[in-house]
XYZ file of C-alpha atoms in Angstrom:
755
model
C 279.870 29.207 -12.524
C 282.499 29.958 -15.234
C 282.696 33.551 -14.022
C 283.163 32.342 -10.441
C 285.974 30.068 -11.601
C 287.658 32.949 -13.435
C 287.487 35.121 -10.321
C 288.902 32.213 -8.199
C 291.781 31.514 -10.565
C 292.938 35.155 -10.726
C 292.422 35.577 -6.999
C 294.649 32.545 -6.313
C 297.246 33.678 -8.830
C 297.442 37.131 -7.323
C 297.662 35.778 -3.780
C 300.492 33.398 -4.741
C 302.416 36.215 -6.418
C 302.054 38.406 -3.282
C 303.031 35.575 -0.965
C 305.941 34.507 -3.130
C 307.264 38.051 -3.187
C 307.252 38.314 0.574
C 308.394 34.708 1.336
C 311.492 34.019 3.382
C 314.650 32.953 1.465
C 315.297 30.057 3.751
C 314.029 28.712 7.019
C 312.336 31.552 8.909
C 311.676 31.625 12.659
C 308.506 30.008 13.861
C 307.801 27.604 16.686
C 308.165 24.276 14.920
C 309.386 25.398 11.531
C 312.895 24.027 12.030
C 311.551 20.652 13.128
C 309.028 20.605 10.249
C 311.681 21.354 7.608
C 314.221 18.951 8.915
C 311.771 16.106 9.402
C 309.918 16.471 6.088
C 313.236 16.682 4.171
C 314.514 13.456 5.789
C 311.048 11.705 5.828
C 310.989 11.381 9.602
C 308.281 11.486 12.250
C 307.062 14.844 13.571
C 305.868 15.531 17.162
C 302.363 14.284 18.065
C 300.044 13.890 16.253
C 302.689 13.116 13.577
C 301.141 15.243 10.775
C 301.655 12.601 8.055
C 299.810 14.551 5.310
C 302.096 17.516 5.730
C 305.160 15.266 6.004
C 304.449 13.493 2.716
C 303.391 16.599 0.816
C 306.280 18.618 2.318
C 308.797 15.918 1.367
C 307.622 16.173 -2.233
C 308.172 19.925 -2.048
C 311.698 19.616 -0.596
C 312.613 17.501 -3.616
C 311.930 20.323 -6.042
C 314.998 21.958 -7.621
C 314.176 25.290 -6.089
C 316.401 27.109 -3.675
C 316.895 25.315 -0.328
C 314.606 23.016 1.654
C 313.478 25.803 3.926
C 312.520 28.023 0.985
C 310.753 25.115 -0.736
C 308.453 24.605 2.194
C 307.843 28.331 2.450
C 306.645 28.194 -1.165
C 304.516 25.198 -0.329
C 302.714 27.282 2.318
C 302.302 30.112 -0.175
C 300.754 27.791 -2.742
C 298.408 26.154 -0.280
C 297.241 29.477 1.212
C 296.757 30.926 -2.262
C 294.728 27.879 -3.270
C 292.688 28.321 -0.050
C 291.577 31.742 -1.136
C 290.555 30.446 -4.537
C 288.323 27.850 -2.839
C 287.056 30.284 -0.267
C 285.909 32.705 -3.005
C 284.114 29.865 -4.754
C 282.420 28.982 -1.463
C 281.372 32.510 -0.612
C 280.244 33.147 -4.243
C 277.717 30.371 -3.895
C 276.070 32.345 -1.035
C 276.607 35.981 -1.918
C 277.820 36.443 -5.598
C 281.288 36.817 -6.943
C 281.985 40.452 -6.080
C 281.249 40.197 -2.357
C 283.106 36.901 -2.218
C 286.132 38.369 -3.956
C 286.232 41.397 -1.711
C 285.899 39.359 1.450
C 288.668 37.087 0.297
C 291.057 39.633 -0.911
C 290.692 42.714 1.261
C 289.697 41.102 4.518
C 291.294 37.717 4.020
C 294.565 37.233 2.138
C 295.811 40.770 3.055
C 295.257 40.354 6.834
C 298.292 39.870 8.969
C 297.845 36.376 10.339
C 296.743 34.735 7.104
C 299.691 36.382 5.229
C 302.146 35.539 7.979
C 301.182 31.867 7.969
C 301.533 31.719 4.273
C 305.286 32.437 4.611
C 306.398 29.806 7.116
C 307.213 26.065 6.946
C 304.266 24.941 8.968
C 301.095 22.914 8.347
C 298.650 25.694 9.071
C 298.107 26.806 5.412
C 297.550 23.219 4.370
C 295.025 22.829 7.174
C 293.034 25.818 5.738
C 293.222 24.302 2.251
C 291.652 21.067 3.554
C 288.934 22.987 5.422
C 287.987 25.080 2.393
C 288.159 22.102 0.012
C 285.724 20.120 2.259
C 283.315 23.083 2.565
C 283.315 23.620 -1.221
C 282.779 19.921 -1.918
C 279.802 19.910 0.471
C 278.430 23.110 -1.050
C 278.413 21.430 -4.490
C 277.183 18.123 -3.160
C 280.461 16.162 -3.849
C 279.889 13.975 -0.913
C 282.551 11.315 -1.451
C 285.291 13.870 -2.159
C 284.246 15.813 1.024
C 284.497 12.611 3.048
C 287.946 11.696 1.772
C 289.277 15.227 2.206
C 287.935 15.354 5.772
C 289.834 12.204 6.639
C 292.979 13.361 4.891
C 292.714 16.732 6.658
C 292.667 15.059 9.993
C 295.965 13.403 9.136
C 297.387 16.951 8.646
C 295.964 18.553 11.848
C 293.644 16.806 14.227
C 292.050 20.073 15.277
C 290.123 20.014 11.955
C 287.751 17.843 13.923
C 286.521 21.013 15.546
C 285.015 22.050 12.245
C 282.992 18.835 11.779
C 279.733 20.208 13.316
C 279.891 23.148 10.887
C 280.575 20.762 7.983
C 277.597 18.558 8.921
C 275.264 21.600 9.075
C 276.470 22.884 5.735
C 276.046 19.429 4.198
C 272.595 19.155 5.561
C 271.639 22.567 4.113
C 272.635 21.262 0.644
C 271.167 17.799 1.140
C 267.679 18.885 2.318
C 267.138 20.762 -0.911
C 267.761 17.628 -2.978
C 267.714 14.383 -0.872
C 267.988 12.213 -3.944
C 271.458 13.701 -4.623
C 273.086 11.661 -1.832
C 275.233 9.381 -3.892
C 277.047 7.211 -3.109
C 275.704 5.324 -0.090
C 276.756 6.183 3.539
C 278.945 3.073 3.762
C 280.981 4.245 0.721
C 281.228 7.680 2.257
C 282.556 6.058 5.458
C 285.065 4.146 3.420
C 286.175 7.388 1.745
C 286.623 9.085 5.084
C 288.679 6.141 6.453
C 290.665 6.150 3.154
C 291.849 9.671 3.970
C 292.697 8.693 7.479
C 294.847 5.823 6.140
C 297.662 8.404 5.706
C 298.313 7.815 9.398
C 299.740 4.415 8.442
C 302.800 6.300 7.344
C 303.762 6.779 11.043
C 304.297 3.109 12.074
C 305.706 2.111 8.721
C 308.291 4.821 8.534
C 309.059 4.712 12.289
C 309.973 1.031 11.976
C 312.708 2.037 9.557
C 314.331 4.275 12.286
C 314.577 7.599 10.406
C 316.924 10.319 11.528
C 314.132 12.124 13.459
C 311.659 9.644 14.989
C 309.554 11.516 17.561
C 307.955 9.010 20.005
C 308.889 6.151 17.732
C 305.258 5.181 16.795
C 306.372 1.806 15.363
C 304.404 -0.066 17.967
C 300.611 0.115 18.544
C 301.122 1.528 22.069
C 303.380 4.318 20.874
C 301.192 5.017 17.854
C 298.184 5.546 20.159
C 300.285 7.786 22.375
C 301.197 9.851 19.303
C 297.691 10.153 17.976
C 296.214 11.029 21.386
C 299.205 13.200 22.440
C 299.656 11.120 25.579
C 302.873 11.949 27.364
C 303.368 14.966 25.074
C 303.029 18.144 27.059
C 304.704 21.260 25.638
C 305.538 24.232 27.685
C 302.208 25.846 26.945
C 300.262 22.707 27.822
C 301.889 22.787 31.279
C 301.361 26.450 31.606
C 297.663 26.326 30.875
C 297.130 23.764 33.744
C 298.680 26.261 36.133
C 295.518 28.477 35.983
C 291.940 27.699 36.942
C 289.739 26.797 34.020
C 288.541 29.885 32.221
C 290.771 32.303 34.153
C 292.456 33.590 30.940
C 289.422 33.383 28.692
C 288.329 37.045 28.816
C 291.800 38.530 28.227
C 292.448 36.108 25.368
C 289.010 36.789 23.914
C 289.656 40.471 24.074
C 292.871 40.035 22.077
C 290.984 38.020 19.505
C 288.289 40.704 19.197
C 291.022 43.357 18.763
C 292.547 41.197 16.021
C 289.167 41.031 14.197
C 288.869 44.788 14.454
C 292.402 45.725 13.334
C 293.414 42.968 10.910
C 290.253 43.221 8.872
C 290.628 46.894 8.009
C 288.251 48.088 10.759
C 285.319 47.042 8.487
C 285.249 43.341 9.262
C 283.281 43.444 12.520
C 280.419 45.679 11.412
C 280.110 43.836 8.076
C 280.100 40.500 9.904
C 277.340 41.661 12.286
C 275.251 42.843 9.410
C 276.085 39.726 7.427
C 274.942 37.399 10.246
C 271.569 39.104 10.142
C 271.283 38.599 6.382
C 272.526 35.004 6.583
C 269.885 34.189 9.217
C 267.131 35.522 7.030
C 268.352 33.864 3.870
C 269.269 30.354 5.122
C 269.357 29.489 8.780
C 271.262 26.243 8.196
C 274.127 28.075 6.415
C 274.082 30.771 9.042
C 274.148 28.037 11.772
C 277.112 26.389 10.054
C 279.099 29.536 9.893
C 278.207 30.445 13.503
C 278.943 26.973 14.879
C 282.274 26.846 13.048
C 283.234 30.252 14.380
C 282.281 29.600 17.989
C 283.790 26.116 18.253
C 287.110 26.942 16.630
C 287.271 30.427 18.059
C 285.873 31.284 21.514
C 285.477 27.691 22.668
C 289.072 26.822 21.561
C 290.387 29.897 23.332
C 288.412 28.943 26.502
C 289.854 25.457 26.468
C 293.309 26.684 25.769
C 293.268 28.873 28.861
C 296.609 30.461 28.030
C 297.866 33.772 29.551
C 298.484 36.679 27.314
C 302.256 36.683 27.484
C 303.956 37.075 24.067
C 304.928 33.440 23.656
C 301.504 32.092 24.521
C 299.796 34.710 22.342
C 302.061 33.868 19.429
C 300.952 30.288 19.581
C 297.253 31.138 20.144
C 297.334 33.397 17.085
C 297.789 30.355 14.896
C 294.392 29.251 16.272
C 292.810 32.430 14.825
C 292.940 31.118 11.269
C 290.081 28.624 11.209
C 287.485 30.877 13.031
C 288.553 33.694 10.791
C 287.459 31.712 7.743
C 283.914 31.337 9.187
C 284.008 35.000 10.260
C 284.761 36.010 6.662
C 281.678 34.073 5.571
C 279.543 36.474 7.560
C 281.560 39.409 6.106
C 280.752 38.153 2.597
C 277.037 38.097 3.452
C 277.381 41.625 4.751
C 279.041 42.837 1.559
C 276.314 41.021 -0.427
C 273.740 43.190 1.263
C 275.573 46.397 0.218
C 275.898 45.345 -3.436
C 272.844 44.590 -5.653
C 272.674 41.268 -7.473
C 274.877 41.180 -10.553
C 273.316 42.834 -13.632
C 273.199 41.071 -16.995
C 276.378 41.078 -19.006
C 276.797 43.372 -21.977
C 276.072 40.406 -24.232
C 272.828 39.739 -22.400
C 271.943 43.453 -22.483
C 272.548 43.578 -26.196
C 270.212 40.643 -26.840
C 267.550 42.225 -24.653
C 267.746 45.483 -26.601
C 267.466 43.608 -29.929
C 264.468 41.763 -28.620
C 262.774 44.980 -27.618
C 263.434 46.407 -31.041
C 262.004 43.317 -32.660
C 258.860 43.610 -30.523
C 258.412 47.380 -30.982
C 255.501 48.595 -33.235
C 256.102 49.591 -36.899
C 255.848 53.250 -37.947
C 256.356 55.050 -41.285
C 259.814 56.324 -42.038
C 260.719 59.728 -43.537
C 261.410 58.063 -46.875
C 257.958 56.612 -47.163
C 258.861 53.145 -45.861
C 258.296 51.812 -42.409
C 260.668 51.185 -39.449
C 260.522 50.140 -35.837
C 260.966 52.601 -32.988
C 261.395 52.656 -29.244
C 259.813 55.507 -27.293
C 262.388 57.922 -25.995
C 260.777 57.791 -22.518
C 261.376 53.973 -22.444
C 265.050 54.412 -23.338
C 265.475 57.008 -20.602
C 263.781 54.807 -18.105
C 265.879 51.790 -18.928
C 269.143 53.667 -18.938
C 268.336 55.463 -15.633
C 267.351 52.241 -13.847
C 270.578 50.576 -15.037
C 272.775 53.525 -13.900
C 271.101 53.546 -10.505
C 271.481 49.788 -10.143
C 275.172 49.851 -11.045
C 276.058 52.934 -8.897
C 276.512 51.036 -5.590
C 278.821 48.562 -7.248
C 281.067 51.325 -8.774
C 280.941 53.324 -5.540
C 282.105 50.208 -3.633
C 284.891 49.566 -6.077
C 286.067 53.187 -5.829
C 286.140 52.959 -2.058
C 287.871 49.583 -2.049
C 290.804 50.420 -4.296
C 292.585 52.849 -1.871
C 291.555 50.597 1.078
C 293.005 47.594 -0.721
C 296.354 49.428 -1.352
C 296.505 50.691 2.223
C 295.731 47.310 3.836
C 298.247 45.517 1.651
C 301.007 48.078 2.195
C 300.624 48.221 5.960
C 300.459 44.450 6.292
C 303.474 43.925 3.983
C 305.652 46.094 6.224
C 304.778 43.927 9.239
C 304.880 40.511 7.618
C 307.581 40.703 4.964
C 310.213 38.016 5.299
C 312.195 38.522 2.104
C 315.377 39.388 4.149
C 314.702 37.174 7.167
C 317.779 34.967 7.492
C 317.616 34.970 11.316
C 317.092 31.186 11.805
C 319.759 29.949 9.361
C 322.243 32.635 10.505
C 321.666 31.714 14.088
C 322.525 28.056 13.276
C 325.506 29.078 11.239
C 326.830 31.417 13.955
C 326.448 28.896 16.735
C 328.162 26.187 14.776
C 330.887 28.627 13.672
C 331.535 29.386 17.365
C 332.046 25.747 18.309
C 335.213 23.702 17.620
C 334.787 20.301 15.920
C 333.278 17.440 17.960
C 331.059 19.562 20.210
C 327.595 19.245 21.771
C 325.302 22.235 22.067
C 322.177 22.132 24.177
C 319.193 24.358 23.610
C 315.759 24.452 25.151
C 313.294 26.850 23.459
C 311.645 25.608 20.241
C 313.009 28.138 17.754
C 316.748 28.009 18.822
C 316.625 24.180 19.299
C 314.897 23.464 16.016
C 317.005 25.998 14.101
C 320.136 24.158 15.300
C 318.500 20.865 14.282
C 317.973 22.254 10.787
C 321.543 23.647 10.736
C 322.975 20.237 11.622
C 321.094 18.024 9.146
C 320.142 20.375 6.359
C 321.978 23.731 6.291
C 324.864 24.656 6.835
C 325.519 21.002 7.839
C 327.462 21.466 11.045
C 329.354 18.214 10.820
C 330.572 16.903 14.176
C 328.664 19.569 16.077
C 325.514 17.909 17.555
C 322.494 19.732 18.792
C 320.504 18.481 21.809
C 317.029 19.560 22.938
C 317.016 19.855 26.701
C 313.241 19.315 26.970
C 313.490 15.944 25.166
C 316.536 14.492 26.891
C 314.365 12.661 29.467
C 312.359 10.772 26.844
C 313.289 7.129 26.182
C 312.607 7.460 22.497
C 314.954 10.430 22.225
C 317.764 8.396 23.804
C 317.166 5.568 21.413
C 317.047 7.968 18.475
C 320.404 9.500 19.380
C 321.901 6.036 19.712
C 320.444 4.961 16.373
C 321.930 8.000 14.700
C 325.429 6.764 15.692
C 326.371 9.993 17.321
C 328.297 8.304 20.123
C 326.816 10.830 22.538
C 325.656 9.736 25.957
C 322.387 11.559 26.698
C 320.433 11.772 29.961
C 317.998 14.291 31.507
C 319.441 17.721 32.487
C 317.614 18.930 35.613
C 320.300 19.507 38.214
C 323.793 21.043 38.151
C 325.267 17.584 38.691
C 323.414 16.371 35.585
C 325.336 18.917 33.488
C 328.570 17.853 35.099
C 327.801 14.285 34.367
C 327.024 15.094 30.723
C 330.423 16.705 30.439
C 332.181 13.751 32.081
C 330.332 11.065 30.053
C 331.185 12.917 26.815
C 334.750 13.894 27.780
C 335.927 13.772 24.189
C 333.488 16.541 23.221
C 333.069 20.099 24.257
C 329.691 20.620 26.040
C 328.106 23.936 25.224
C 324.599 25.518 25.521
C 322.584 28.418 24.198
C 321.466 31.005 26.686
C 317.818 29.912 26.788
C 318.520 26.669 28.811
C 316.837 25.869 32.116
C 319.371 26.061 34.866
C 318.427 24.938 38.439
C 317.726 27.772 40.778
C 320.345 28.444 43.393
C 323.127 26.584 41.643
C 326.137 28.507 40.378
C 326.486 28.003 36.587
C 329.936 26.681 35.639
C 329.770 28.163 32.204
C 332.099 30.511 30.317
C 330.958 32.622 27.418
C 331.981 32.310 23.925
C 329.913 34.557 21.619
C 326.329 33.309 21.351
C 326.954 30.267 23.482
C 328.416 29.206 26.854
C 330.411 26.144 27.513
C 331.562 23.942 30.396
C 335.355 23.978 30.470
C 337.012 20.610 30.313
C 340.122 19.025 28.921
C 338.469 18.405 25.529
C 338.191 22.082 24.790
C 341.048 23.217 22.570
C 343.332 25.608 24.440
C 343.516 27.984 21.496
C 339.725 28.090 21.359
C 339.371 28.727 25.089
C 341.757 31.645 24.994
C 340.089 33.235 21.976
C 338.285 36.379 23.229
C 334.532 35.878 23.627
C 333.708 39.258 22.011
C 335.744 38.378 18.874
C 333.179 35.721 17.880
C 330.562 38.448 17.332
C 332.815 39.898 14.632
C 332.809 36.531 12.828
C 329.006 36.209 12.759
C 326.693 36.698 9.816
C 324.146 39.486 10.316
C 321.771 39.600 7.411
C 318.797 41.916 7.847
C 317.975 44.126 10.810
C 319.091 42.846 14.202
C 316.775 44.789 16.531
C 313.717 43.289 18.232
C 311.640 46.383 17.382
C 312.108 45.661 13.677
C 309.930 42.543 13.829
C 306.284 42.107 14.777
C 306.357 38.373 15.223
C 307.576 36.959 18.577
C 309.871 34.289 17.121
C 312.052 36.609 15.103
C 312.382 38.790 18.227
C 313.346 35.705 20.214
C 316.345 34.989 18.033
C 317.469 38.606 17.998
C 317.164 38.627 21.789
C 319.514 35.652 21.978
C 322.337 37.913 20.779
C 321.326 40.532 23.331
C 321.600 37.824 26.052
C 324.977 36.788 24.787
C 326.319 40.318 25.114
C 324.770 40.493 28.589
C 326.629 37.350 29.623
C 329.852 38.788 28.219
C 329.275 41.962 30.224
C 328.665 40.039 33.409
C 331.957 38.219 33.019
C 333.757 41.503 32.359
C 332.174 42.983 35.549
C 333.423 40.035 37.631
C 336.940 40.529 36.183
C 336.845 44.280 36.892
C 337.027 45.205 33.229
C 334.583 48.104 33.550
C 335.077 49.557 30.013
C 334.553 46.130 28.394
C 331.430 45.634 30.473
C 330.099 49.026 29.428
C 330.696 48.157 25.750
C 328.994 44.802 26.095
C 325.865 46.215 27.714
C 325.614 48.983 25.081
C 325.854 46.283 22.433
C 323.044 44.383 24.144
C 320.858 47.531 23.898
C 321.432 47.562 20.119
C 319.589 44.252 19.866
C 316.913 44.737 22.519
C 316.514 48.327 23.740
C 314.219 47.444 26.752
C 316.539 45.265 28.806
C 316.268 46.367 32.425
C 319.088 44.075 33.570
C 321.416 45.561 30.960
C 320.581 49.088 32.285
C 321.075 47.908 35.861
C 324.479 46.365 35.296
C 325.595 49.190 32.956
C 324.859 51.532 35.823
C 327.078 49.422 38.101
C 329.922 49.647 35.496
C 329.584 53.449 35.470
C 329.492 53.545 39.280
C 332.685 51.542 39.581
C 334.367 54.075 37.323
C 333.104 56.952 39.599
C 330.846 58.179 36.824
C 327.960 58.853 39.199
C 325.779 61.033 36.902
C 325.809 58.371 34.223
C 325.246 55.654 36.805
C 322.219 57.527 38.263
C 320.745 57.909 34.810
C 321.226 54.277 33.953
C 319.699 53.164 37.310
C 316.752 55.475 36.602
C 316.303 53.778 33.228
C 316.484 50.397 34.796
C 313.820 51.377 37.369
C 311.473 52.576 34.603
C 312.034 49.303 32.657
C 311.487 47.200 35.788
C 308.229 49.034 36.288
C 307.148 48.192 32.750
C 308.205 44.614 33.372
C 306.044 44.464 36.501
C 303.083 45.811 34.639
C 303.574 43.254 31.883
C 303.859 40.425 34.357
C 300.582 41.468 35.973
C 298.824 41.771 32.608
C 300.222 38.422 31.437
C 299.204 36.730 34.727
C 302.673 35.352 35.145
C 303.147 32.691 37.756
C 303.941 34.111 41.238
C 307.718 33.470 41.328
C 308.304 35.773 38.325
C 306.586 38.962 39.626
C 308.253 38.414 43.000
C 311.680 38.261 41.421
C 311.064 41.364 39.376
C 310.044 43.268 42.561
C 313.243 42.168 44.253
C 315.342 43.206 41.257
C 313.619 46.600 41.122
C 314.296 47.127 44.790
C 317.930 46.324 44.180
C 318.132 48.948 41.354
C 316.488 51.543 43.608
C 318.869 50.782 46.460
C 321.884 51.089 44.161
C 320.621 54.348 42.682
C 320.311 55.651 46.224
C 324.052 55.095 46.704
C 324.778 57.012 43.457
C 322.604 59.862 44.827
C 324.551 59.828 48.059
C 327.802 60.153 46.074
C 326.220 63.111 44.277
C 325.399 64.728 47.637
C 321.631 64.296 47.404
C 321.025 62.651 50.736
C 317.248 63.256 50.982
C 316.746 61.827 47.552
C 318.896 58.837 48.508
C 316.809 58.233 51.676
C 313.595 58.423 49.544
C 315.014 55.798 47.115
C 315.938 53.387 49.969
C 312.365 53.727 51.284
C 311.009 52.961 47.763
C 313.270 49.899 47.599
C 311.852 48.587 50.833
C 308.313 49.164 49.627
C 308.978 46.773 46.794
C 310.990 44.299 48.842
C 310.919 44.625 52.619
C 313.624 42.026 52.788
C 316.051 43.949 50.584
C 319.438 43.590 52.342
C 320.991 46.506 50.428
C 317.946 48.673 50.990
C 318.021 48.070 54.773
C 321.766 48.424 55.083
C 322.046 51.572 52.998
C 319.192 53.239 54.781
C 320.681 52.261 58.145
C 324.005 53.744 57.231
C 322.295 56.951 56.101
C 320.303 57.167 59.324
C 323.511 56.347 61.300
C 324.990 59.581 59.982
C 321.867 61.424 61.315
C 322.131 59.703 64.681
C 318.652 58.160 64.409
C 319.626 55.139 66.454
C 316.212 53.513 66.988
C 315.645 53.368 63.273
C 319.207 52.172 62.633
C 318.693 49.263 65.094
C 315.260 48.507 63.531
C 316.769 48.103 60.074
C 319.702 46.030 61.222
C 317.330 43.766 63.171
C 315.169 43.346 60.102
C 318.321 42.363 58.116
C 319.096 39.796 60.799
C 315.723 38.207 60.436
C 315.643 38.016 56.600
C 319.367 37.613 55.978
C 320.945 35.843 58.925
C 324.049 35.045 56.835
C 324.788 38.728 55.993
C 327.947 39.777 57.862
C 327.134 43.481 57.738
C 324.419 43.498 60.418
C 326.571 41.241 62.591
C 329.300 43.871 62.632
C 327.202 47.004 63.024
C 324.105 46.006 65.031
C 325.994 45.702 68.405
C 327.513 49.119 67.807
C 324.096 50.639 67.000
C 322.730 48.955 70.114
C 325.412 50.579 72.243
C 324.548 54.003 70.892
C 320.827 53.326 71.615
C 321.715 52.534 75.261
């Protein structure tokens, strides 16, 4: 056991050093990281299920004199994930020996992408793994009361720890059946210990009754507390999305992604080692094998099945956080597999020396050359012992020689993907948005990362005094309205679902500028009343300073902080890409306003800037082509339309693979048809009439109701005198677009030619 403890200590210390080196310097983009940091720093109430264990421990971490609150919680995740690997190595060593346990923990565990990535963010996932590993180790060493308390406390961190309870019970039984008399204390005391851990949930009603700054669902009453614990009335975007599909429809695509993750993230050796290890675990101890298998299936494939999420980037980014618990059980099988490749540890040098002295003491006496007597060991015995030892040690040294370059390669490739040392995206986004706004302004955001980054920026850093962030998705919740009133903001809040709701928000808060980020939900069919200003849009009213309104929108981009790479392709994680894409959308909006004003050169510059942030924007290519076209630059317009068509095709393929809801693929097909119809006009201007006709036909194949496709093709056929076809296309326009004035003007003329 002392050797195991030494391995565990150095493993944890090395993991912490690695995680600390790559940790973000402040709040880094992740789904709820901004909310977590703001709420723990102010001792508030997090979204259901409340996460009191993380709130309390996180608050202690934010009080440390170390950097800023965001960095302190990043360090907390690094510490808890490193401690997890120490405990995991102790657990695996009890089954397989220290070397296989260390290899499984280091090479295939702490160096894999998802474990490393979650060690660098201000979320509760690393703490959840620490609770899980601590309970498993306590059960393994028959520390029943400690295991019971930690299981209860772990549930107060993340309720999905409950999914591991069947595996915990099986592991506990495997240790209990070997020594039934070791069950001390009594079951009642164990129950009391479990409930003692759950008592952390009392924090929620006690703190909520004091009306903290952030008081999600206000669980100060028994009814609201139960709603929080059971997540009643709390349905995030992904919860709603999963109910849009029949049960199990997305299981196989998500399971395939998880299998690919097991293959790639564990150095291409994890899957074969785990398969071999499951066979060895079954032969050695079927209860331990059953515990690992049950934990893996329940927290992995079963969880994926119940989640039923499509494989779009946002849903996958959330589901990947669910990989962590099944991966721990998976690594248990990997450790068993490595244990089968490495012989049992040989005696230490000290033990070997004692054995040699004992053999010498027991060897027969023989006369020495000087006439005395001495002991001797036959040369054949020495050769036999040395040869056996060399052969026994050879696999261990061979494994170590193979692992060293593999360890370096795995660590280096993962570090490039996961490194957050220069990731200031979240804090710079909050700083830039608040720098755009004049004093006494409201800014509405919808998506988690932008909204919670602004929340952090308002309360923690950079303290955007007078500039209040609102979360569009929460503005219909009674508790949110009470919370805003309790904060003394003086802001009148109500749900934002229709265009009139936005107008009312502006009128009820006439003394403040009402602005929004570009991720908001805007009702379909309504014309947005917004004007662009850098990374935000605003509703013009009398409260907006005239000097601020006349300040050029593009000039704000020159005032912004850009620390680190601002290109979506520079980041593997979805949430960093989401914030970078926000700037691309802002430039897109600026370009659209320039197009409407006829400022073609400004529009061209805006769309080119959008490409700098996100190179695969089909709508930027489409509108850039229009800007070229309006400047009579037909070759450039044709090339840009061609790029847009290719990008729309990729978008259609992605929508099909992601099983997007029907309205989205239908809209993409209409937009692609529009791009093809516009490219046909550019080809006409270049004199390529046959190519233009082919493009119009392609447009109609994607959208038979395309007004531009029908009209452009009809005009082209008009020039050829193909009157029956001209009439056919104008009549199709009349059916699908009765309001379109073009067919009303030309259909009677075409009919006259037909007669």
